[in-house]
JSON list of C-alpha atoms in Angstrom, two decimals:
[
{"chain": "A", "resi": 1, "resn": "MET", "atom": "CA", "xyz": [40.38, 206.29, 104.33]},
{"chain": "A", "resi": 2, "resn": "ARG", "atom": "CA", "xyz": [40.94, 204.36, 101.12]},
{"chain": "A", "resi": 3, "resn": "LYS", "atom": "CA", "xyz": [39.57, 200.85, 100.70]},
{"chain": "A", "resi": 4, "resn": "VAL", "atom": "CA", "xyz": [43.11, 199.51, 100.27]},
{"chain": "A", "resi": 5, "resn": "ASP", "atom": "CA", "xyz": [44.16, 201.02, 103.62]},
{"chain": "A", "resi": 6, "resn": "ALA", "atom": "CA", "xyz": [41.10, 199.77, 105.51]},
{"chain": "A", "resi": 7, "resn": "PRO", "atom": "CA", "xyz": [41.58, 196.90, 107.95]},
{"chain": "A", "resi": 8, "resn": "PRO", "atom": "CA", "xyz": [39.99, 193.56, 107.04]},
{"chain": "A", "resi": 9, "resn": "GLU", "atom": "CA", "xyz": [36.51, 192.79, 108.25]},
{"chain": "A", "resi": 10, "resn": "GLY", "atom": "CA", "xyz": [36.22, 191.52, 111.80]},
{"chain": "A", "resi": 11, "resn": "TRP", "atom": "CA", "xyz": [35.52, 192.43, 115.42]},
{"chain": "A", "resi": 12, "resn": "TYR", "atom": "CA", "xyz": [37.30, 195.57, 116.64]},
{"chain": "A", "resi": 13, "resn": "PRO", "atom": "CA", "xyz": [36.94, 197.81, 119.69]},
{"chain": "A", "resi": 14, "resn": "ASP", "atom": "CA", "xyz": [33.89, 200.06, 119.26]},
{"chain": "A", "resi": 15, "resn": "PRO", "atom": "CA", "xyz": [35.04, 203.70, 118.84]},
{"chain": "A", "resi": 16, "resn": "GLN", "atom": "CA", "xyz": [31.85, 204.92, 120.54]},
{"chain": "A", "resi": 17, "resn": "SER", "atom": "CA", "xyz": [31.71, 202.47, 123.43]},
{"chain": "A", "resi": 18, "resn": "ARG", "atom": "CA", "xyz": [35.16, 201.41, 124.59]},
{"chain": "A", "resi": 19, "resn": "THR", "atom": "CA", "xyz": [33.76, 198.45, 126.55]},
{"chain": "A", "resi": 20, "resn": "LYS", "atom": "CA", "xyz": [32.31, 196.58, 123.55]},
{"chain": "A", "resi": 21, "resn": "LEU", "atom": "CA", "xyz": [33.44, 195.15, 120.23]},
{"chain": "A", "resi": 22, "resn": "ARG", "atom": "CA", "xyz": [31.88, 196.24, 116.96]},
{"chain": "A", "resi": 23, "resn": "TRP", "atom": "CA", "xyz": [31.81, 194.51, 113.58]},
{"chain": "A", "resi": 24, "resn": "TRP", "atom": "CA", "xyz": [33.86, 196.22, 110.86]},
{"chain": "A", "resi": 25, "resn": "ASP", "atom": "CA", "xyz": [32.68, 195.07, 107.41]},
{"chain": "A", "resi": 26, "resn": "GLY", "atom": "CA", "xyz": [35.87, 196.14, 105.65]},
{"chain": "A", "resi": 27, "resn": "LEU", "atom": "CA", "xyz": [34.46, 199.54, 104.59]},
{"chain": "A", "resi": 28, "resn": "ASP", "atom": "CA", "xyz": [32.43, 200.89, 107.49]},
{"chain": "A", "resi": 29, "resn": "TRP", "atom": "CA", "xyz": [31.19, 200.13, 110.99]},
{"chain": "A", "resi": 30, "resn": "THR", "atom": "CA", "xyz": [27.96, 198.13, 111.23]},
{"chain": "A", "resi": 31, "resn": "ASP", "atom": "CA", "xyz": [25.36, 198.29, 114.00]},
{"chain": "A", "resi": 32, "resn": "ILE", "atom": "CA", "xyz": [26.36, 194.84, 115.29]},
{"chain": "A", "resi": 33, "resn": "ARG", "atom": "CA", "xyz": [28.01, 194.97, 118.73]},
{"chain": "A", "resi": 34, "resn": "ARG", "atom": "CA", "xyz": [29.02, 192.42, 121.32]},
{"chain": "A", "resi": 35, "resn": "ALA", "atom": "CA", "xyz": [30.82, 192.18, 124.61]},
{"chain": "A", "resi": 36, "resn": "PRO", "atom": "CA", "xyz": [34.55, 191.50, 124.41]},
{"chain": "A", "resi": 37, "resn": "PRO", "atom": "CA", "xyz": [35.45, 187.81, 124.68]},
{"chain": "A", "resi": 38, "resn": "SER", "atom": "CA", "xyz": [36.19, 186.41, 128.09]},
{"chain": "A", "resi": 39, "resn": "THR", "atom": "CA", "xyz": [39.43, 184.60, 128.90]},
{"chain": "A", "resi": 40, "resn": "ALA", "atom": "CA", "xyz": [37.63, 181.24, 128.63]},
{"chain": "A", "resi": 41, "resn": "GLU", "atom": "CA", "xyz": [36.36, 182.13, 125.14]},
{"chain": "A", "resi": 42, "resn": "LEU", "atom": "CA", "xyz": [39.86, 183.17, 124.05]},
{"chain": "A", "resi": 43, "resn": "ASP", "atom": "CA", "xyz": [41.35, 179.92, 125.39]},
{"chain": "A", "resi": 44, "resn": "ALA", "atom": "CA", "xyz": [38.66, 177.84, 123.63]},
{"chain": "A", "resi": 45, "resn": "ALA", "atom": "CA", "xyz": [39.18, 179.68, 120.31]},
{"chain": "A", "resi": 46, "resn": "GLU", "atom": "CA", "xyz": [42.95, 179.22, 120.59]},
{"chain": "A", "resi": 47, "resn": "ALA", "atom": "CA", "xyz": [42.56, 175.51, 121.30]},
{"chain": "A", "resi": 48, "resn": "GLN", "atom": "CA", "xyz": [40.18, 175.13, 118.34]},
{"chain": "A", "resi": 49, "resn": "VAL", "atom": "CA", "xyz": [42.61, 176.84, 115.98]},
{"chain": "A", "resi": 50, "resn": "LEU", "atom": "CA", "xyz": [45.46, 174.65, 117.18]},
{"chain": "A", "resi": 51, "resn": "SER", "atom": "CA", "xyz": [43.37, 171.48, 116.84]},
{"chain": "A", "resi": 52, "resn": "ASN", "atom": "CA", "xyz": [42.43, 172.28, 113.21]},
{"chain": "A", "resi": 53, "resn": "PHE", "atom": "CA", "xyz": [46.03, 171.91, 112.01]},
{"chain": "A", "resi": 54, "resn": "ARG", "atom": "CA", "xyz": [47.93, 168.63, 111.65]},
{"chain": "A", "resi": 55, "resn": "PRO", "atom": "CA", "xyz": [51.46, 168.50, 113.01]},
{"chain": "A", "resi": 56, "resn": "GLY", "atom": "CA", "xyz": [52.90, 167.17, 109.73]},
{"chain": "A", "resi": 57, "resn": "ASP", "atom": "CA", "xyz": [51.56, 170.09, 107.69]},
{"chain": "A", "resi": 58, "resn": "GLU", "atom": "CA", "xyz": [54.45, 172.01, 106.11]},
{"chain": "A", "resi": 59, "resn": "LEU", "atom": "CA", "xyz": [52.74, 175.39, 106.50]},
{"chain": "A", "resi": 60, "resn": "VAL", "atom": "CA", "xyz": [52.09, 174.73, 110.17]},
{"chain": "A", "resi": 61, "resn": "SER", "atom": "CA", "xyz": [55.66, 173.58, 110.72]},
{"chain": "A", "resi": 62, "resn": "ALA", "atom": "CA", "xyz": [57.11, 176.63, 108.97]},
{"chain": "A", "resi": 63, "resn": "SER", "atom": "CA", "xyz": [54.89, 179.05, 110.85]},
{"chain": "A", "resi": 64, "resn": "ARG", "atom": "CA", "xyz": [55.60, 177.31, 114.18]},
{"chain": "A", "resi": 65, "resn": "GLN", "atom": "CA", "xyz": [59.29, 177.58, 113.54]},
{"chain": "A", "resi": 66, "resn": "ALA", "atom": "CA", "xyz": [58.99, 181.25, 112.48]},
{"chain": "A", "resi": 67, "resn": "ALA", "atom": "CA", "xyz": [56.63, 182.41, 115.20]},
{"chain": "A", "resi": 68, "resn": "GLY", "atom": "CA", "xyz": [57.28, 179.78, 117.80]},
{"chain": "A", "resi": 69, "resn": "GLU", "atom": "CA", "xyz": [53.55, 178.83, 117.81]},
{"chain": "A", "resi": 70, "resn": "LEU", "atom": "CA", "xyz": [50.48, 178.89, 115.62]},
{"chain": "A", "resi": 71, "resn": "GLY", "atom": "CA", "xyz": [48.65, 182.21, 115.18]},
{"chain": "A", "resi": 72, "resn": "TYR", "atom": "CA", "xyz": [48.97, 185.22, 117.43]},
{"chain": "A", "resi": 73, "resn": "ARG", "atom": "CA", "xyz": [49.74, 184.88, 121.05]},
{"chain": "A", "resi": 74, "resn": "ARG", "atom": "CA", "xyz": [47.33, 186.49, 123.48]},
{"chain": "A", "resi": 75, "resn": "GLN", "atom": "CA", "xyz": [49.84, 189.23, 124.24]},
{"chain": "A", "resi": 76, "resn": "ASP", "atom": "CA", "xyz": [50.26, 189.97, 120.52]},
{"chain": "A", "resi": 77, "resn": "ALA", "atom": "CA", "xyz": [46.49, 190.04, 120.07]},
{"chain": "A", "resi": 78, "resn": "GLN", "atom": "CA", "xyz": [46.14, 192.44, 123.00]},
{"chain": "A", "resi": 79, "resn": "GLU", "atom": "CA", "xyz": [48.83, 194.69, 121.51]},
{"chain": "A", "resi": 80, "resn": "ILE", "atom": "CA", "xyz": [47.07, 194.67, 118.14]},
{"chain": "A", "resi": 81, "resn": "ILE", "atom": "CA", "xyz": [43.75, 195.48, 119.80]},
{"chain": "A", "resi": 82, "resn": "ALA", "atom": "CA", "xyz": [45.38, 198.32, 121.76]},
{"chain": "A", "resi": 83, "resn": "GLU", "atom": "CA", "xyz": [46.98, 199.67, 118.58]},
{"chain": "A", "resi": 84, "resn": "VAL", "atom": "CA", "xyz": [43.69, 199.49, 116.67]},
{"chain": "A", "resi": 85, "resn": "ARG", "atom": "CA", "xyz": [41.95, 201.20, 119.60]},
{"chain": "A", "resi": 86, "resn": "ASN", "atom": "CA", "xyz": [44.56, 203.98, 119.62]},
{"chain": "A", "resi": 87, "resn": "VAL", "atom": "CA", "xyz": [44.33, 204.43, 115.85]},
{"chain": "A", "resi": 88, "resn": "ALA", "atom": "CA", "xyz": [40.53, 204.51, 116.04]},
{"chain": "A", "resi": 89, "resn": "ARG", "atom": "CA", "xyz": [40.64, 207.10, 118.84]},
{"chain": "A", "resi": 90, "resn": "ALA", "atom": "CA", "xyz": [43.17, 209.20, 116.92]},
{"chain": "A", "resi": 91, "resn": "GLU", "atom": "CA", "xyz": [40.95, 209.02, 113.81]},
{"chain": "A", "resi": 92, "resn": "VAL", "atom": "CA", "xyz": [37.87, 210.05, 115.82]},
{"chain": "A", "resi": 93, "resn": "ASP", "atom": "CA", "xyz": [39.81, 212.92, 117.40]},
{"chain": "A", "resi": 94, "resn": "ARG", "atom": "CA", "xyz": [41.12, 214.05, 114.01]},
{"chain": "A", "resi": 95, "resn": "ALA", "atom": "CA", "xyz": [37.65, 213.91, 112.46]},
{"chain": "A", "resi": 96, "resn": "ALA", "atom": "CA", "xyz": [36.18, 215.84, 115.41]},
{"chain": "A", "resi": 97, "resn": "GLN", "atom": "CA", "xyz": [38.89, 218.50, 115.11]},
{"chain": "A", "resi": 98, "resn": "GLU", "atom": "CA", "xyz": [38.38, 218.80, 111.35]},
{"chain": "A", "resi": 99, "resn": "PHE", "atom": "CA", "xyz": [34.62, 219.06, 111.83]},
{"chain": "A", "resi": 100, "resn": "SER", "atom": "CA", "xyz": [35.11, 221.72, 114.49]},
{"chain": "A", "resi": 101, "resn": "GLN", "atom": "CA", "xyz": [37.37, 223.74, 112.19]},
{"chain": "A", "resi": 102, "resn": "ARG", "atom": "CA", "xyz": [34.91, 223.48, 109.30]},
{"chain": "A", "resi": 103, "resn": "ALA", "atom": "CA", "xyz": [32.00, 224.46, 111.55]},
{"chain": "A", "resi": 104, "resn": "THR", "atom": "CA", "xyz": [33.91, 227.46, 112.89]},
{"chain": "A", "resi": 105, "resn": "THR", "atom": "CA", "xyz": [34.84, 228.57, 109.36]},
{"chain": "A", "resi": 106, "resn": "ALA", "atom": "CA", "xyz": [31.25, 228.16, 108.19]},
{"chain": "A", "resi": 107, "resn": "ALA", "atom": "CA", "xyz": [29.89, 230.08, 111.17]},
{"chain": "A", "resi": 108, "resn": "ARG", "atom": "CA", "xyz": [32.28, 232.96, 110.53]},
{"chain": "A", "resi": 109, "resn": "SER", "atom": "CA", "xyz": [31.61, 233.10, 106.80]},
{"chain": "A", "resi": 110, "resn": "PHE", "atom": "CA", "xyz": [27.81, 233.14, 106.95]},
{"chain": "A", "resi": 111, "resn": "THR", "atom": "CA", "xyz": [25.86, 236.08, 108.31]},
{"chain": "A", "resi": 112, "resn": "PRO", "atom": "CA", "xyz": [22.69, 234.90, 109.98]},
{"chain": "A", "resi": 113, "resn": "LEU", "atom": "CA", "xyz": [19.49, 235.61, 108.09]},
{"chain": "A", "resi": 114, "resn": "VAL", "atom": "CA", "xyz": [18.00, 237.21, 111.20]},
{"chain": "A", "resi": 115, "resn": "SER", "atom": "CA", "xyz": [20.65, 239.93, 111.28]},
{"chain": "A", "resi": 116, "resn": "GLU", "atom": "CA", "xyz": [20.47, 240.38, 107.50]},
{"chain": "A", "resi": 117, "resn": "TYR", "atom": "CA", "xyz": [16.70, 240.90, 107.55]},
{"chain": "A", "resi": 118, "resn": "THR", "atom": "CA", "xyz": [16.93, 242.93, 110.76]},
{"chain": "A", "resi": 119, "resn": "ASN", "atom": "CA", "xyz": [19.38, 245.29, 109.02]},
{"chain": "A", "resi": 120, "resn": "ARG", "atom": "CA", "xyz": [16.95, 245.67, 106.12]},
{"chain": "A", "resi": 121, "resn": "VAL", "atom": "CA", "xyz": [14.01, 246.33, 108.45]},
{"chain": "A", "resi": 122, "resn": "VAL", "atom": "CA", "xyz": [16.01, 248.89, 110.45]},
{"chain": "A", "resi": 123, "resn": "ARG", "atom": "CA", "xyz": [17.03, 250.65, 107.24]},
{"chain": "A", "resi": 124, "resn": "TRP", "atom": "CA", "xyz": [13.40, 250.84, 106.04]},
{"chain": "A", "resi": 125, "resn": "VAL", "atom": "CA", "xyz": [12.22, 252.06, 109.45]},
{"chain": "A", "resi": 126, "resn": "LYS", "atom": "CA", "xyz": [14.88, 254.80, 109.42]},
{"chain": "A", "resi": 127, "resn": "LEU", "atom": "CA", "xyz": [13.82, 255.85, 105.92]},
{"chain": "A", "resi": 128, "resn": "ALA", "atom": "CA", "xyz": [10.15, 255.91, 106.97]},
{"chain": "A", "resi": 129, "resn": "ILE", "atom": "CA", "xyz": [10.94, 258.01, 110.05]},
{"chain": "A", "resi": 130, "resn": "GLY", "atom": "CA", "xyz": [12.98, 260.44, 107.95]},
{"chain": "A", "resi": 131, "resn": "PHE", "atom": "CA", "xyz": [10.20, 260.69, 105.36]},
{"chain": "A", "resi": 132, "resn": "ALA", "atom": "CA", "xyz": [7.59, 261.25, 108.11]},
{"chain": "A", "resi": 133, "resn": "PHE", "atom": "CA", "xyz": [9.76, 263.98, 109.65]},
{"chain": "A", "resi": 134, "resn": "VAL", "atom": "CA", "xyz": [10.08, 265.77, 106.29]},
{"chain": "A", "resi": 135, "resn": "LEU", "atom": "CA", "xyz": [6.31, 265.52, 105.73]},
{"chain": "A", "resi": 136, "resn": "PHE", "atom": "CA", "xyz": [5.65, 266.88, 109.24]},
{"chain": "A", "resi": 137, "resn": "ALA", "atom": "CA", "xyz": [8.02, 269.82, 108.65]},
{"chain": "A", "resi": 138, "resn": "LEU", "atom": "CA", "xyz": [6.28, 270.60, 105.33]},
{"chain": "A", "resi": 139, "resn": "TRP", "atom": "CA", "xyz": [2.85, 270.36, 106.95]},
{"chain": "A", "resi": 140, "resn": "LEU", "atom": "CA", "xyz": [3.94, 272.65, 109.79]},
{"chain": "A", "resi": 141, "resn": "ALA", "atom": "CA", "xyz": [5.33, 275.22, 107.34]},
{"chain": "A", "resi": 142, "resn": "PHE", "atom": "CA", "xyz": [2.10, 275.05, 105.32]},
{"chain": "A", "resi": 143, "resn": "GLN", "atom": "CA", "xyz": [0.02, 275.57, 108.48]},
{"chain": "A", "resi": 144, "resn": "ILE", "atom": "CA", "xyz": [2.02, 278.62, 109.48]},
{"chain": "A", "resi": 145, "resn": "ILE", "atom": "CA", "xyz": [1.81, 280.15, 106.00]},
{"chain": "A", "resi": 146, "resn": "ALA", "atom": "CA", "xyz": [-1.89, 279.26, 105.63]},
{"chain": "A", "resi": 147, "resn": "GLN", "atom": "CA", "xyz": [-2.82, 280.76, 109.01]},
{"chain": "A", "resi": 148, "resn": "GLN", "atom": "CA", "xyz": [-0.91, 283.94, 108.28]},
{"chain": "A", "resi": 149, "resn": "SER", "atom": "CA", "xyz": [-2.57, 284.32, 104.87]},
{"chain": "A", "resi": 150, "resn": "MET", "atom": "CA", "xyz": [-5.96, 283.49, 106.35]},
{"chain": "A", "resi": 151, "resn": "PHE", "atom": "CA", "xyz": [-5.56, 286.16, 109.02]},
{"chain": "A", "resi": 152, "resn": "GLU", "atom": "CA", "xyz": [-4.46, 288.66, 106.38]},
{"chain": "A", "resi": 153, "resn": "TRP", "atom": "CA", "xyz": [-7.47, 287.75, 104.24]},
{"chain": "A", "resi": 154, "resn": "ILE", "atom": "CA", "xyz": [-9.87, 288.10, 107.17]},
{"chain": "A", "resi": 155, "resn": "GLY", "atom": "CA", "xyz": [-8.24, 291.43, 108.06]},
{"chain": "A", "resi": 156, "resn": "ASP", "atom": "CA", "xyz": [-8.67, 292.62, 104.49]},
{"chain": "A", "resi": 157, "resn": "ARG", "atom": "CA", "xyz": [-12.30, 291.55, 104.49]},
{"chain": "A", "resi": 158, "resn": "ILE", "atom": "CA", "xyz": [-12.94, 293.41, 107.71]},
{"chain": "A", "resi": 159, "resn": "ASP", "atom": "CA", "xyz": [-11.21, 296.50, 106.30]},
{"chain": "A", "resi": 160, "resn": "ASN", "atom": "CA", "xyz": [-13.41, 296.33, 103.19]},
{"chain": "A", "resi": 161, "resn": "LEU", "atom": "CA", "xyz": [-16.54, 296.15, 105.31]},
{"chain": "A", "resi": 162, "resn": "SER", "atom": "CA", "xyz": [-15.88, 299.45, 107.00]},
{"chain": "A", "resi": 163, "resn": "ASP", "atom": "CA", "xyz": [-15.48, 302.63, 105.03]},
{"chain": "A", "resi": 164, "resn": "GLU", "atom": "CA", "xyz": [-12.97, 305.31, 105.60]},
{"chain": "A", "resi": 165, "resn": "ASN", "atom": "CA", "xyz": [-15.23, 307.34, 107.92]},
{"chain": "A", "resi": 166, "resn": "GLY", "atom": "CA", "xyz": [-15.69, 304.50, 110.31]},
{"chain": "A", "resi": 167, "resn": "ALA", "atom": "CA", "xyz": [-19.20, 303.71, 109.15]},
{"chain": "A", "resi": 168, "resn": "THR", "atom": "CA", "xyz": [-20.00, 300.12, 108.70]},
{"chain": "A", "resi": 169, "resn": "VAL", "atom": "CA", "xyz": [-21.22, 298.82, 105.45]},
{"chain": "A", "resi": 170, "resn": "SER", "atom": "CA", "xyz": [-24.08, 296.41, 105.48]},
{"chain": "A", "resi": 171, "resn": "ILE", "atom": "CA", "xyz": [-23.24, 293.23, 103.82]},
{"chain": "A", "resi": 172, "resn": "GLY", "atom": "CA", "xyz": [-26.79, 292.08, 103.43]},
{"chain": "A", "resi": 173, "resn": "VAL", "atom": "CA", "xyz": [-27.03, 289.86, 106.45]},
{"chain": "A", "resi": 174, "resn": "ARG", "atom": "CA", "xyz": [-30.31, 289.94, 108.21]},
{"chain": "A", "resi": 175, "resn": "PRO", "atom": "CA", "xyz": [-30.63, 289.02, 111.84]},
{"chain": "A", "resi": 176, "resn": "LEU", "atom": "CA", "xyz": [-32.48, 285.80, 112.45]},
{"chain": "A", "resi": 177, "resn": "LEU", "atom": "CA", "xyz": [-34.16, 287.10, 115.58]},
{"chain": "A", "resi": 178, "resn": "LYS", "atom": "CA", "xyz": [-35.65, 290.49, 116.16]},
{"chain": "A", "resi": 179, "resn": "LEU", "atom": "CA", "xyz": [-35.30, 291.69, 119.69]},
{"chain": "A", "resi": 180, "resn": "PRO", "atom": "CA", "xyz": [-38.08, 293.87, 121.09]},
{"chain": "A", "resi": 181, "resn": "ALA", "atom": "CA", "xyz": [-37.01, 297.38, 121.72]}
]
């Protein structure tokens, strides 16, 4: 709302608490609140306003002729208050709707950090599992090849220890214990 369009300062129905009046300073709501005036207070204020003007005053005479009386009648004041209340409610509803639309747009446009980091962690875990699987397959292939070559080597060593006639060749190993014959 522009400053030019703002209502003048004064007591208006509180947009947050419909049962109280709130002071509008001409630019924004203040924290000052009060109960709405009673009928006796309205009558006293009306009488005070009427008593402040002299009957011979030209301005008073012109306004009495134009409006039929001085100032706003109670019914006019109630209509103005109702209109201000409706405008305030409409403004609050419009602001709430605009806020809701902006919040929905913001929620849809931002991906939560939790899901972003979760996606990164899941990707790294998948890579680690794949790498571990490849390493395991390589280790398994090495074990199979190593065992086969080891068995071939042992077989060759055993074949070298025996000659072609079936006689065993001593390899220079001496028994640790001699058994009595």
